[in-house]
């Protein structure tokens, strides 16, 4: 009886393996039967394919050994099997641009299902079709209204000053932690009108940190795992946001009845008047705003500070620009404004170069909606497509000295082109990119005039594929005075 049971188990296992192999290679077989000419490449192991090799960590200012090997062997466009599905990987400038410009026509945003579980189906990052259009339209309207608003600019500057003042007397800080503190304070104030000492702020931050850890973890919905905790944290954040919305509505009604003209100038105030979005869409919009304004902006700040430490010439040039802006200010009104921001030309070059060289986003997920012919090959309908943005940013045939941090390249190079897509492209280009640049620029304005810094050797931005500094970017800092350096410490 034991032998028969073992035989059944062996047969079952054998059939399971055959099934996996069949499902794994079936797309290749069907493509050949349909006469498709696919890019070169390999599917490798059943089920997992080449996913683990593709996700192997590497410095974010390189494309990593996986892409180096595959591009040299198969070309800039190749087939693979990634994230449990047949995939076309593109490191090609023309194909990436073609994919991004044909959203909802030939291709569609298609992130792995586990990400939907954490972000929610109504998140602008994963939503498609009319839902995405409605959310994006509101986002663009809010950004247009906000970016030059004096109150928003004052909030950014005041928060930057508060963060930097807290460094007094310290000789070392963890910059990633400080940058996240800065961006979170700015975004919760702008989106929800909350100050750092508001009870809701600490409540949201606690859940948001849990949410972020789960977003980049293994998608195992088992109690106690980071993924499961993240899903629950998102629900708690949603409940908190709904409570804030309800409280705001009551206050608005009370203010109207008492003819009180005081009002908040934040995203939530505007969202309450938007009839095009449902209540759940408004909540999801708030979560997207927190995510975009917190993590990616703080990472960009860290990259700028890290790369400037490697380029003394660029740092001195940047410092001179901000000293000139400060010298032109009226002594009775030293606050930064939108006109000051527009004068920060070299600052913009530094930010753009950090985005190109550091690559906050390595690639995006898309899916072919129909058979798509591009040049000499076909991308079959239903296949996953991964435009690798970092590969184009670091392509030596497109950018001179591509492996060097050189902000001056942007003096003569067009930024809104096929060669530079740090915020994506087409109808899914990040609507809040300008707000992120304003935050970074204003923080730099005060940082370069108050402090000198140096980084610890060996702490580089690594792509996992999400990007982070493994050690949190420790900085040794020294504070300036107009006549020199003060609070200098032996390190």
PDB file of N, CA, C and O in Angstrom, residues 106 136 160-161 211 277 305-306 345-346 352 410 473 478 487:
ATOM      1  N   UNK A 106      -2.227  50.641 -27.244  1.00  0.00           N
ATOM      2  CA  UNK A 106      -1.548  49.386 -27.540  1.00  0.00           C
ATOM      3  C   UNK A 106      -1.044  48.700 -26.272  1.00  0.00           C
ATOM      4  O   UNK A 106      -0.874  47.476 -26.246  1.00  0.00           O
ATOM      5  N   UNK A 136      -6.114  61.399 -12.567  1.00  0.00           N
ATOM      6  CA  UNK A 136      -5.007  62.196 -13.092  1.00  0.00           C
ATOM      7  C   UNK A 136      -5.446  63.635 -13.360  1.00  0.00           C
ATOM      8  O   UNK A 136      -4.700  64.582 -13.098  1.00  0.00           O
ATOM      9  N   UNK A 160      11.975  73.124   5.929  1.00  0.00           N
ATOM     10  CA  UNK A 160      13.404  72.919   5.653  1.00  0.00           C
ATOM     11  C   UNK A 160      14.262  73.583   6.726  1.00  0.00           C
ATOM     12  O   UNK A 160      15.233  72.989   7.223  1.00  0.00           O
ATOM     13  N   UNK A 161      13.909  74.801   7.094  1.00  0.00           N
ATOM     14  CA  UNK A 161      14.668  75.534   8.115  1.00  0.00           C
ATOM     15  C   UNK A 161      14.593  74.812   9.458  1.00  0.00           C
ATOM     16  O   UNK A 161      15.600  74.692  10.178  1.00  0.00           O
ATOM     17  N   UNK A 211       3.081  50.379   5.947  1.00  0.00           N
ATOM     18  CA  UNK A 211       2.596  50.290   4.568  1.00  0.00           C
ATOM     19  C   UNK A 211       3.765  50.232   3.584  1.00  0.00           C
ATOM     20  O   UNK A 211       3.793  49.402   2.673  1.00  0.00           O
ATOM     21  N   UNK A 277     -15.093  62.473  -8.407  1.00  0.00           N
ATOM     22  CA  UNK A 277     -14.504  61.343  -7.698  1.00  0.00           C
ATOM     23  C   UNK A 277     -15.428  60.840  -6.602  1.00  0.00           C
ATOM     24  O   UNK A 277     -16.074  61.635  -5.902  1.00  0.00           O
ATOM     25  N   UNK A 305      22.204  65.025  -2.591  1.00  0.00           N
ATOM     26  CA  UNK A 305      23.215  65.280  -1.559  1.00  0.00           C
ATOM     27  C   UNK A 305      24.402  64.336  -1.722  1.00  0.00           C
ATOM     28  O   UNK A 305      25.565  64.746  -1.595  1.00  0.00           O
ATOM     29  N   UNK A 306      24.125  63.075  -2.025  1.00  0.00           N
ATOM     30  CA  UNK A 306      25.197  62.090  -2.206  1.00  0.00           C
ATOM     31  C   UNK A 306      26.081  62.443  -3.406  1.00  0.00           C
ATOM     32  O   UNK A 306      27.308  62.449  -3.295  1.00  0.00           O
ATOM     33  N   UNK A 345      18.431  77.888 -11.977  1.00  0.00           N
ATOM     34  CA  UNK A 345      18.674  77.123 -13.208  1.00  0.00           C
ATOM     35  C   UNK A 345      19.671  75.980 -12.999  1.00  0.00           C
ATOM     36  O   UNK A 345      19.434  74.843 -13.426  1.00  0.00           O
ATOM     37  N   UNK A 346      20.789  76.263 -12.354  1.00  0.00           N
ATOM     38  CA  UNK A 346      21.772  75.194 -12.145  1.00  0.00           C
ATOM     39  C   UNK A 346      21.225  74.155 -11.166  1.00  0.00           C
ATOM     40  O   UNK A 346      21.531  72.963 -11.286  1.00  0.00           O
ATOM     41  N   UNK A 352      18.007  67.263 -12.298  1.00  0.00           N
ATOM     42  CA  UNK A 352      17.832  66.432 -13.491  1.00  0.00           C
ATOM     43  C   UNK A 352      18.938  65.390 -13.610  1.00  0.00           C
ATOM     44  O   UNK A 352      18.689  64.229 -13.956  1.00  0.00           O
ATOM     45  N   UNK A 410      22.921  69.465 -18.968  1.00  0.00           N
ATOM     46  CA  UNK A 410      21.544  69.920 -19.176  1.00  0.00           C
ATOM     47  C   UNK A 410      21.465  71.367 -19.633  1.00  0.00           C
ATOM     48  O   UNK A 410      20.372  71.874 -19.892  1.00  0.00           O
ATOM     49  N   UNK A 473      22.427  56.698   4.408  1.00  0.00           N
ATOM     50  CA  UNK A 473      23.267  57.834   4.027  1.00  0.00           C
ATOM     51  C   UNK A 473      23.701  58.675   5.236  1.00  0.00           C
ATOM     52  O   UNK A 473      23.242  59.802   5.440  1.00  0.00           O
ATOM     53  N   UNK A 478      29.031  70.085   9.233  1.00  0.00           N
ATOM     54  CA  UNK A 478      29.633  71.230   9.898  1.00  0.00           C
ATOM     55  C   UNK A 478      28.808  72.456   9.526  1.00  0.00           C
ATOM     56  O   UNK A 478      28.464  72.641   8.365  1.00  0.00           O
ATOM     57  N   UNK A 487      31.057  75.265  15.074  1.00  0.00           N
ATOM     58  CA  UNK A 487      30.633  73.946  15.591  1.00  0.00           C
ATOM     59  C   UNK A 487      31.392  72.820  14.904  1.00  0.00           C
ATOM     60  O   UNK A 487      30.856  71.735  14.701  1.00  0.00           O
TER      61      UNK A 487
END
